[in-house]
GROMACS .gro file of C-alpha atoms in nm:
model
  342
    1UNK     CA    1   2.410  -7.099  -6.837
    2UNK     CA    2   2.297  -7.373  -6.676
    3UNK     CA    3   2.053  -7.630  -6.855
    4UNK     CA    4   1.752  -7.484  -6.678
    5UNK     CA    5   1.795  -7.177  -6.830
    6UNK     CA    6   1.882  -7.309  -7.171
    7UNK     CA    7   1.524  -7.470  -7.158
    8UNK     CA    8   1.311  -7.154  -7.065
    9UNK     CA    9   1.540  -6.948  -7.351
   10UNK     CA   10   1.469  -7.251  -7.599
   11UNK     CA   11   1.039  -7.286  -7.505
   12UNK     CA   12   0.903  -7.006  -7.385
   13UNK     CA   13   0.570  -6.988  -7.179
   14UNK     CA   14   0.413  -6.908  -7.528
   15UNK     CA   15   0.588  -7.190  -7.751
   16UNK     CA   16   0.508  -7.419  -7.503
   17UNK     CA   17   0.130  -7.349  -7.483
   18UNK     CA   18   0.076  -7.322  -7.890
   19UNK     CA   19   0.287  -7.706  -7.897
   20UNK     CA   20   0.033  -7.821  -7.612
   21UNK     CA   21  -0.250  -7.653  -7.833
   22UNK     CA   22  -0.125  -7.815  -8.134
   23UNK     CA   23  -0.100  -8.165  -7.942
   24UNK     CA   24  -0.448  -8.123  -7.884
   25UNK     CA   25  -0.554  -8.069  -8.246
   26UNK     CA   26  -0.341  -8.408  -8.360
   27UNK     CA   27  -0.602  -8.564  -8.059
   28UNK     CA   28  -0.883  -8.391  -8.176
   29UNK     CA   29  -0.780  -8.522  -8.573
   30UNK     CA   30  -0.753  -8.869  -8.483
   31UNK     CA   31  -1.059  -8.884  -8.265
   32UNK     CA   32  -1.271  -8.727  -8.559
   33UNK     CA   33  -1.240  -8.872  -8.828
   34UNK     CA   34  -1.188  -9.246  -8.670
   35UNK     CA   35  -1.496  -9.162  -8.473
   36UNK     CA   36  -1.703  -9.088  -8.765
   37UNK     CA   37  -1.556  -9.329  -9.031
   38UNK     CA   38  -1.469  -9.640  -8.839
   39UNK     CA   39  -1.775  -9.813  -8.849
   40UNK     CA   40  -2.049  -9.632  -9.108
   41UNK     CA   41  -2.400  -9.789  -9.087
   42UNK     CA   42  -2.712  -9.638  -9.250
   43UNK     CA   43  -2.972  -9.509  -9.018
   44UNK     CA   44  -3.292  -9.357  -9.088
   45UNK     CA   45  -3.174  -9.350  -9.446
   46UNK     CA   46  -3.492  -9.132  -9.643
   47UNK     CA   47  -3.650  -9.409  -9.829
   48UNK     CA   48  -3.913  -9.437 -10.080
   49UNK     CA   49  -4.189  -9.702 -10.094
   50UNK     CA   50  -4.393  -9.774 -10.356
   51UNK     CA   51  -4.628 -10.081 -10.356
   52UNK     CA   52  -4.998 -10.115 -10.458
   53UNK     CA   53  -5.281 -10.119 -10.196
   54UNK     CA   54  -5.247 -10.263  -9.859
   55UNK     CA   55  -4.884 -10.370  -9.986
   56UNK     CA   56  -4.726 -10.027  -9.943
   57UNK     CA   57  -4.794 -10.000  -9.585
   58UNK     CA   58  -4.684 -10.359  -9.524
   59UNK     CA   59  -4.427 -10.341  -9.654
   60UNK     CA   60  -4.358  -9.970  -9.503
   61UNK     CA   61  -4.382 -10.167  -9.154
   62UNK     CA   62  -4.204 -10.425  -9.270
   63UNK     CA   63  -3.887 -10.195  -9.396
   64UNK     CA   64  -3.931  -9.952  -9.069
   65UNK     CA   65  -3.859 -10.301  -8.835
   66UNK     CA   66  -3.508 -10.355  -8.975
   67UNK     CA   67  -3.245 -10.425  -8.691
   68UNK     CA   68  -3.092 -10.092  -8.699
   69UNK     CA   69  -3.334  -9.900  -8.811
   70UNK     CA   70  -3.142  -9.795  -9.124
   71UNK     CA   71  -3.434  -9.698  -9.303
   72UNK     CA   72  -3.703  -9.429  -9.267
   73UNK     CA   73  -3.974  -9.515  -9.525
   74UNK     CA   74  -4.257  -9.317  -9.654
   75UNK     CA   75  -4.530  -9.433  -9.880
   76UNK     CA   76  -4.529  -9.278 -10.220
   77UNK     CA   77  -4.779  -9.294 -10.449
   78UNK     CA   78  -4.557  -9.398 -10.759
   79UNK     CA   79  -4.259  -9.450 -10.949
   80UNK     CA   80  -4.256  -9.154 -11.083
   81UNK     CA   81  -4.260  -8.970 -10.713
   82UNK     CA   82  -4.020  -9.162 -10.642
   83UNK     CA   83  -3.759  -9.038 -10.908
   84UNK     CA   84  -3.856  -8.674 -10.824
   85UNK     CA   85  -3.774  -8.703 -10.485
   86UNK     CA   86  -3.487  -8.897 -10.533
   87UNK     CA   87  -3.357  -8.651 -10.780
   88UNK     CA   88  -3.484  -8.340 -10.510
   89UNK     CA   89  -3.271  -8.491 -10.284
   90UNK     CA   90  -3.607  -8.531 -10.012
   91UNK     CA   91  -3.492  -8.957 -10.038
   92UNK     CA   92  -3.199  -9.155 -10.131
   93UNK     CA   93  -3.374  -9.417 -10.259
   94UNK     CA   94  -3.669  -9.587 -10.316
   95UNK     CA   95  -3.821  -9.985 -10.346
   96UNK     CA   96  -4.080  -9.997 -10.617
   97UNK     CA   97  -4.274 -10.292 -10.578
   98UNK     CA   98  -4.392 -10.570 -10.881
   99UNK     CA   99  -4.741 -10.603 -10.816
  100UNK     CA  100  -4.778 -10.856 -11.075
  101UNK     CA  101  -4.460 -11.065 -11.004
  102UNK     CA  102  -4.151 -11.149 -10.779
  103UNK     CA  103  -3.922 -10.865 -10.929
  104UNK     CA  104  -3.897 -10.557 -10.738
  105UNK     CA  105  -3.720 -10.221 -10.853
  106UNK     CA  106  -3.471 -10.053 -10.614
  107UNK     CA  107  -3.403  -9.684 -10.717
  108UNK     CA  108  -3.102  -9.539 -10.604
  109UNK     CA  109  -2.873  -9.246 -10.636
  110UNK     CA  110  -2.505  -9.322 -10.644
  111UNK     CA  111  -2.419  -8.957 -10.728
  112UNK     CA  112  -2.542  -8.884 -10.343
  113UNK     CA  113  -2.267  -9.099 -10.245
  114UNK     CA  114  -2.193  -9.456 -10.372
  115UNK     CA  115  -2.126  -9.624 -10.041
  116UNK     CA  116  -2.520  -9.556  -9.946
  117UNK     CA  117  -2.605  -9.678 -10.296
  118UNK     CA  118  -2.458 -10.031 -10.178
  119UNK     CA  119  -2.606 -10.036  -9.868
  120UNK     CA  120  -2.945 -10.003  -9.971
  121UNK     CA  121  -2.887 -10.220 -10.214
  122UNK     CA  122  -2.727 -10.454  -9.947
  123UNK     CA  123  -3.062 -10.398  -9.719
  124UNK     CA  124  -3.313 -10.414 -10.002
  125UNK     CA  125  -3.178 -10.736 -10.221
  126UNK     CA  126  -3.158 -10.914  -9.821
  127UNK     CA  127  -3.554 -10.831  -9.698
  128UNK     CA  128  -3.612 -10.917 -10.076
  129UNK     CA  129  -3.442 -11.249 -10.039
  130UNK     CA  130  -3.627 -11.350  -9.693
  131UNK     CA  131  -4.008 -11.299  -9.915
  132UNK     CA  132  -3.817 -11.523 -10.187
  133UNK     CA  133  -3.836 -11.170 -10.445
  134UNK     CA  134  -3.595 -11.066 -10.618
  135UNK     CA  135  -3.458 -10.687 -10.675
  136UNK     CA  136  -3.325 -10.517 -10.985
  137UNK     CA  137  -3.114 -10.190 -10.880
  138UNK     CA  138  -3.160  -9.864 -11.120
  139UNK     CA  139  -2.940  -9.566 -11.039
  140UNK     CA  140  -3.160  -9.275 -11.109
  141UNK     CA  141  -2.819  -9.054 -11.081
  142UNK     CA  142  -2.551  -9.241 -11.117
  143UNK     CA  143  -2.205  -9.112 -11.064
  144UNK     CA  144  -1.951  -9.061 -11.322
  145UNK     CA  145  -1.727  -9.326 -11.443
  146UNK     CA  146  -1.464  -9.072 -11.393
  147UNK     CA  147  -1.524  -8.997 -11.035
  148UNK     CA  148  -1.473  -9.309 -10.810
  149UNK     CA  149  -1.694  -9.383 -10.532
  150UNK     CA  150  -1.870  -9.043 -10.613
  151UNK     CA  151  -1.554  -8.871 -10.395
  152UNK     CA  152  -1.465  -8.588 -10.629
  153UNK     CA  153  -1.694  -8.360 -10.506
  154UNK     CA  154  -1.535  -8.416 -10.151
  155UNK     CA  155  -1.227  -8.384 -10.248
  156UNK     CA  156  -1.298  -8.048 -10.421
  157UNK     CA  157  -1.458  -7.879 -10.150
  158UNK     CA  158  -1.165  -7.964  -9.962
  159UNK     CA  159  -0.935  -7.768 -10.201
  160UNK     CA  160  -1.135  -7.515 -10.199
  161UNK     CA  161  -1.111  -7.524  -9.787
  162UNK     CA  162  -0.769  -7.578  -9.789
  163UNK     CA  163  -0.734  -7.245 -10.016
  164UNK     CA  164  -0.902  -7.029  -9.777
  165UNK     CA  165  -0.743  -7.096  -9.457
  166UNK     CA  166  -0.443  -7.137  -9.574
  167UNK     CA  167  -0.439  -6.784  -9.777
  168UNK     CA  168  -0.595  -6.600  -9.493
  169UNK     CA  169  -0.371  -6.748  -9.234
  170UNK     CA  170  -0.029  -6.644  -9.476
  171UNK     CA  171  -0.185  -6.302  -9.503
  172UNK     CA  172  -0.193  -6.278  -9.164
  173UNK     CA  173   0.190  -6.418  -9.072
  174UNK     CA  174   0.323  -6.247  -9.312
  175UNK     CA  175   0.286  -5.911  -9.153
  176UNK     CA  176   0.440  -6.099  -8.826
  177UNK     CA  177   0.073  -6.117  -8.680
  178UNK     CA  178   0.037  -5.757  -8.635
  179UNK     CA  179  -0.340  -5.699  -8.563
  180UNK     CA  180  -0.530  -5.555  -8.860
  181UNK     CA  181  -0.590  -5.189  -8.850
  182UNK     CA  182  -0.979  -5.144  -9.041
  183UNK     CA  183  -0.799  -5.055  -9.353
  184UNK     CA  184  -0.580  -5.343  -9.376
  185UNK     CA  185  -0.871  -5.601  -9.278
  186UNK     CA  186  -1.032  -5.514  -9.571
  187UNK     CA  187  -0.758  -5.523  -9.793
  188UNK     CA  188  -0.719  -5.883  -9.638
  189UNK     CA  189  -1.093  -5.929  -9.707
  190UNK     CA  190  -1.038  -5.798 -10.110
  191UNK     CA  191  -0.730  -6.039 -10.148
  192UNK     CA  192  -0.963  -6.282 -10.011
  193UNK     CA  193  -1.221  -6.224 -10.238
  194UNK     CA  194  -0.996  -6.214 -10.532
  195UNK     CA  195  -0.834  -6.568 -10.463
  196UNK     CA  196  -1.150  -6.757 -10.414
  197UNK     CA  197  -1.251  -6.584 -10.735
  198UNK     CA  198  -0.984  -6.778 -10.921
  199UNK     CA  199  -0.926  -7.069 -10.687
  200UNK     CA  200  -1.313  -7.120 -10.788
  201UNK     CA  201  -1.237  -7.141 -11.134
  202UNK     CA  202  -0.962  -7.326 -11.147
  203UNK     CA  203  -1.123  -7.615 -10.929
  204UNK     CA  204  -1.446  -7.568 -11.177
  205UNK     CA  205  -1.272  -7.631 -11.492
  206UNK     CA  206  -1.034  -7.910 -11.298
  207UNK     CA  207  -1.276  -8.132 -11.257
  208UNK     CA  208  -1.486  -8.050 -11.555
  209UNK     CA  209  -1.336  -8.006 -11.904
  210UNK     CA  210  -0.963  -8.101 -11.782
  211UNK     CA  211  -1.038  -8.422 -11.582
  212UNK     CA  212  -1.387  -8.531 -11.681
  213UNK     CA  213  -1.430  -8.594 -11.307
  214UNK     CA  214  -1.769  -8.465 -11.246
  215UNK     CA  215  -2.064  -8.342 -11.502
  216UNK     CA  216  -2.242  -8.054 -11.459
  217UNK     CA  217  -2.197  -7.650 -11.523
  218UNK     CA  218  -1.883  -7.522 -11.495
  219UNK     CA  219  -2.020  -7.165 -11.382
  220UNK     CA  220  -2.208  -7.306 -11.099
  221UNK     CA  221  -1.933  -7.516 -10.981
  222UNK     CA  222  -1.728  -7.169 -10.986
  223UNK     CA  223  -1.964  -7.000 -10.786
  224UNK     CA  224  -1.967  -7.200 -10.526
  225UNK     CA  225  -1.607  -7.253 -10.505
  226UNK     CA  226  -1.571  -6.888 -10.457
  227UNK     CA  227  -1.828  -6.866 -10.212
  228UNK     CA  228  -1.671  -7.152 -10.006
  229UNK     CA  229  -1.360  -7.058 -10.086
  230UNK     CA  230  -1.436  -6.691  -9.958
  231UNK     CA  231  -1.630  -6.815  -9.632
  232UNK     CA  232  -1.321  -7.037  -9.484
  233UNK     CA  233  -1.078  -6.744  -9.563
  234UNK     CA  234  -1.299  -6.520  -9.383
  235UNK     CA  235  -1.408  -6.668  -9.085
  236UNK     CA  236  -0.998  -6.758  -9.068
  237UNK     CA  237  -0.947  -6.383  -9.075
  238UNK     CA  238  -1.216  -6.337  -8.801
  239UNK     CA  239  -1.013  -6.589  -8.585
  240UNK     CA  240  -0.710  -6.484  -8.617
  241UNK     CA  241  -0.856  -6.107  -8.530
  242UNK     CA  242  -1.044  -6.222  -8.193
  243UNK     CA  243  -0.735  -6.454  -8.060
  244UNK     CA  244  -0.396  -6.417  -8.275
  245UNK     CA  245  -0.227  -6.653  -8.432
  246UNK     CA  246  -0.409  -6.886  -8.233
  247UNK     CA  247  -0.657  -6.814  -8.466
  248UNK     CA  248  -0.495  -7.073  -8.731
  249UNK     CA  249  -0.547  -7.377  -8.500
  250UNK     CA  250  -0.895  -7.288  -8.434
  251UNK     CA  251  -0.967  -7.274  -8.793
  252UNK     CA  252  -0.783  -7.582  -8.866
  253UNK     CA  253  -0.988  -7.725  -8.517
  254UNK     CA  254  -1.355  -7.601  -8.736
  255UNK     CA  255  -1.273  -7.664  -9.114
  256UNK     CA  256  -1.032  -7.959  -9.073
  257UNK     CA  257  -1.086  -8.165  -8.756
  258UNK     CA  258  -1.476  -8.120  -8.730
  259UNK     CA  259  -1.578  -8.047  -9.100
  260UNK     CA  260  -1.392  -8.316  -9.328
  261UNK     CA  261  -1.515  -8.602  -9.107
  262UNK     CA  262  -1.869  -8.451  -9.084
  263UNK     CA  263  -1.931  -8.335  -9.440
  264UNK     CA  264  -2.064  -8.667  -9.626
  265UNK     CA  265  -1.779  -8.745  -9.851
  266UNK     CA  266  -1.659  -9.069  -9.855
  267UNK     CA  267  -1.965  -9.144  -9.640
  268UNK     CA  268  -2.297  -8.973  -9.661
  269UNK     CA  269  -2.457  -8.810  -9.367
  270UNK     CA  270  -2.682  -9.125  -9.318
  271UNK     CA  271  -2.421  -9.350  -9.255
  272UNK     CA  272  -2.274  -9.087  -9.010
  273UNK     CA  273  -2.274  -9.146  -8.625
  274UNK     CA  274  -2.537  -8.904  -8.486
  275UNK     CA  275  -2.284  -8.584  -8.390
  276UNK     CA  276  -2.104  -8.597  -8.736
  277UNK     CA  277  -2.443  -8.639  -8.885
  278UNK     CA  278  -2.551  -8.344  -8.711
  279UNK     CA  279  -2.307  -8.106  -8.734
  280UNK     CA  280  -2.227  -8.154  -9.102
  281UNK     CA  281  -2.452  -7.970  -9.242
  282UNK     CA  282  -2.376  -7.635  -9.078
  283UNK     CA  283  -2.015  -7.643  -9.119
  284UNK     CA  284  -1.838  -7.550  -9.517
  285UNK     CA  285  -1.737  -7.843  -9.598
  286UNK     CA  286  -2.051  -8.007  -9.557
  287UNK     CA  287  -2.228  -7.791  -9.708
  288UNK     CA  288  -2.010  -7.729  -9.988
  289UNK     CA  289  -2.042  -8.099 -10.069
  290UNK     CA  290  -2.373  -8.113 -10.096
  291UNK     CA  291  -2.386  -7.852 -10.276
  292UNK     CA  292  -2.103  -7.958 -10.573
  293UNK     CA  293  -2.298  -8.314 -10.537
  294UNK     CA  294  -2.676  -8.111 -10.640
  295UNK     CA  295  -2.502  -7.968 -10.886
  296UNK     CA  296  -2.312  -8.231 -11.067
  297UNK     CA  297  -2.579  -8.491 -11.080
  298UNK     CA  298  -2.895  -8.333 -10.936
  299UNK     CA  299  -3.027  -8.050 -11.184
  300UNK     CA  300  -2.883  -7.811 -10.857
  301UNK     CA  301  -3.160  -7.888 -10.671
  302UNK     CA  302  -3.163  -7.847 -10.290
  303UNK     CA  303  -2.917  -7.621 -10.294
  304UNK     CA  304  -3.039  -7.311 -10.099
  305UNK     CA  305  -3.037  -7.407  -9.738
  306UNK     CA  306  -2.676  -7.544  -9.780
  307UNK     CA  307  -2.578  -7.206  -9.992
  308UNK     CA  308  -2.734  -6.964  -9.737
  309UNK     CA  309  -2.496  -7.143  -9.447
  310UNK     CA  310  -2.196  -7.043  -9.677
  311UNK     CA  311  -2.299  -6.709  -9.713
  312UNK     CA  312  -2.393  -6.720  -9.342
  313UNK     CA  313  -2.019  -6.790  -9.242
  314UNK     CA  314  -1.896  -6.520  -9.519
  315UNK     CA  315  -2.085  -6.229  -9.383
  316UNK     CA  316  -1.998  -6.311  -9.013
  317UNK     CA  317  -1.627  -6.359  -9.102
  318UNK     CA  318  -1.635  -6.045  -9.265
  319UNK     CA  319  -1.843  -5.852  -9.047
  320UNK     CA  320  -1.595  -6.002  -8.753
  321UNK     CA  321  -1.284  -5.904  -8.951
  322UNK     CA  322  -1.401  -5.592  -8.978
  323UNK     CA  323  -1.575  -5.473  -8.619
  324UNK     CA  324  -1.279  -5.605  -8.431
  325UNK     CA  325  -1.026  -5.421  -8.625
  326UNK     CA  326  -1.260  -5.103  -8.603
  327UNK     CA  327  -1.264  -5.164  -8.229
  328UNK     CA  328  -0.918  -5.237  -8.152
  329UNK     CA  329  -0.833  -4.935  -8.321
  330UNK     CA  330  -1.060  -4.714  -8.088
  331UNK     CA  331  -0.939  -4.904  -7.787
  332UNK     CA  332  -0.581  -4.819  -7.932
  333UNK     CA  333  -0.662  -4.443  -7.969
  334UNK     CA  334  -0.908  -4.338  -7.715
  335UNK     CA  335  -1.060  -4.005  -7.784
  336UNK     CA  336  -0.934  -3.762  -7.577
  337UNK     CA  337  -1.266  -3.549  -7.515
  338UNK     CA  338  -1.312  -3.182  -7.545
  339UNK     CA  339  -1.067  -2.943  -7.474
  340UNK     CA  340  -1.114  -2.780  -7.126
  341UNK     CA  341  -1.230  -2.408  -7.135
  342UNK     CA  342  -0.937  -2.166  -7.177
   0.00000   0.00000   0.00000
């Protein structure tokens, strides 16, 4: 056999276009997340201003003419609006001005992400310095000692993540990725269901009661790990169903390679470039990290836009998962039509 032949027996057409796909994905990776996290900068960061009179809007201008543009300010009428929207998640953060002296307030919400907590206090103690003021930083929700740079809530999303796609993609090569006949899709689906159940759990009381990472309720923490949980491992059961084991990459291509980068973790959206910053939101692990953030240091507030995407992805994976197996299996065994007249 001549060496030729030894190569088209050792790659085949297939092996070589799933290497060539997975090429792609290392490409993809590295321009991701270096494109998003090599240089974060805040822009149009929501922020809060509170100053007396004329003052506010001055100083509104003033704030809205930064080289940059990293901040968006709005006029609010007083401290206390400010720590309500700060703690609603509307702002992250606010500059409450001394009427009476030199020594401003800056409100900020390190829980949201500490690496925006610096940089507005970066931004705020430098426009303070240039009208000879002073500024004294108060983290409204701070994050816990326990959970560095306010990254714990990243990193458990990602768990979660990594739980669902890579159950749904073993269920699926372990029965040599035979197409799912309805039955079997939703005994897939159930085994799905029943791992984020516990995988939810077990992240929960992880970072609660065993680590002290991140405050908050333990039951709401499980809930969402579930539903996240659930959502990745079904939509990665859709895949695969529509396009095979090619399926896997895709997922990988969605959760991995344009969700981790995007999602706000070790930088929040703000500081995003504007795709990541865009897309974030709409994809799990984005909005799975808001969502453990709201809950561990924001009373769970702002949670239902980011909690009706997850159960947006869910119901199409499953609904996916299910049609195409229902379809293939009619496609497989065409009715034959009424038996001709004897």
């Amino acid at each position: 056999m001549t060496f030729a032949d030894e190569l088209k027996s050792a790659v085949t057409p297939r092996a070589a276009l799933l290497v060539i796909g997975v090429l792609a994905l290392q490409l993809l990776f590295i321009t991701s997340y270096v494109g998003a996290l090599h240089h974060p900068k805040p822009t149009d960061v929501p922020f809060g201003v509170v100053a007396p009179g004329p003052a506010a809007e001055q100083t509104k201008e003033q704030l809205s003419r930064l080289p940059g543009d990293p901040l968006d300010p709005r006029v609010l009428k007083d401290e206390a609006a400010a720590r309500k929207q700060i703690m609603d998640r509307k702002i992250d953060g606010a500059l409450v001005v001394d009427p009476r002296g030199t020594n401003d307030t800056l409100l900020v919400a390190s829980g949201g992400g500490k690496a925006l907590a610096n940089a507005l206090e970066t931004i705020s103690t430098g426009v303070a310095g240039a009208e000879k003021r002073t500024v004294k930083t108060v983290d409204v929700a701070p994050a816990s000692a326990q959970d560095f740079n306010g990254l714990s809530s990243f990193y458990l999303v990602v768990g979660w993540c990594v739980g669902g796609y890579l159950c749904a993609s073993i269920m699926s090569i372990s029965a040599g990725s035979r197409p799912a006949t309805p039955q079997r899709a939703a005994i897939r689906l159930g085994a799905m269901a029943l791992l984020s159940i516990a995988g939810g759990i077990g992240g929960a009381v992880i970072v609660g009661p065993i680590l002290g990472a991140l405050p908050g309720s333990v039951l709401a923490l499980w809930g969402l790990g579930s539903l996240l949980t659930f959502a990745v491992g079904a939509i990665t059961l859709a895949l695969e169903e529509l396009t095979g084991i090619v399926g896997i990459g895709l997922a990988v291509l969605l959760i991995v390679v344009a969700g981790n980068p995007s999602a706000g973790g070790a930088f929040p959206l703000p500081m995003l470039p504007p795709f990541w910053e865009a897309i974030g939101p709409a994809l799990p692990p984005g909005a799975g990290t808001w969502v453990a953030r709201s809950i561990a240091y924001f009373k769970g507030n702002a949670t239902t836009g980011p909690l009706l995407v997850l159960s947006a992805w869910a119901v199409a994976g499953t609904a996916v998962t299910l049609v195409t197996a229902k379809l293939r299996r009619r496609a497989e065994n065409p009715s034959r039509g009424p038996r001709p007249a004897p």
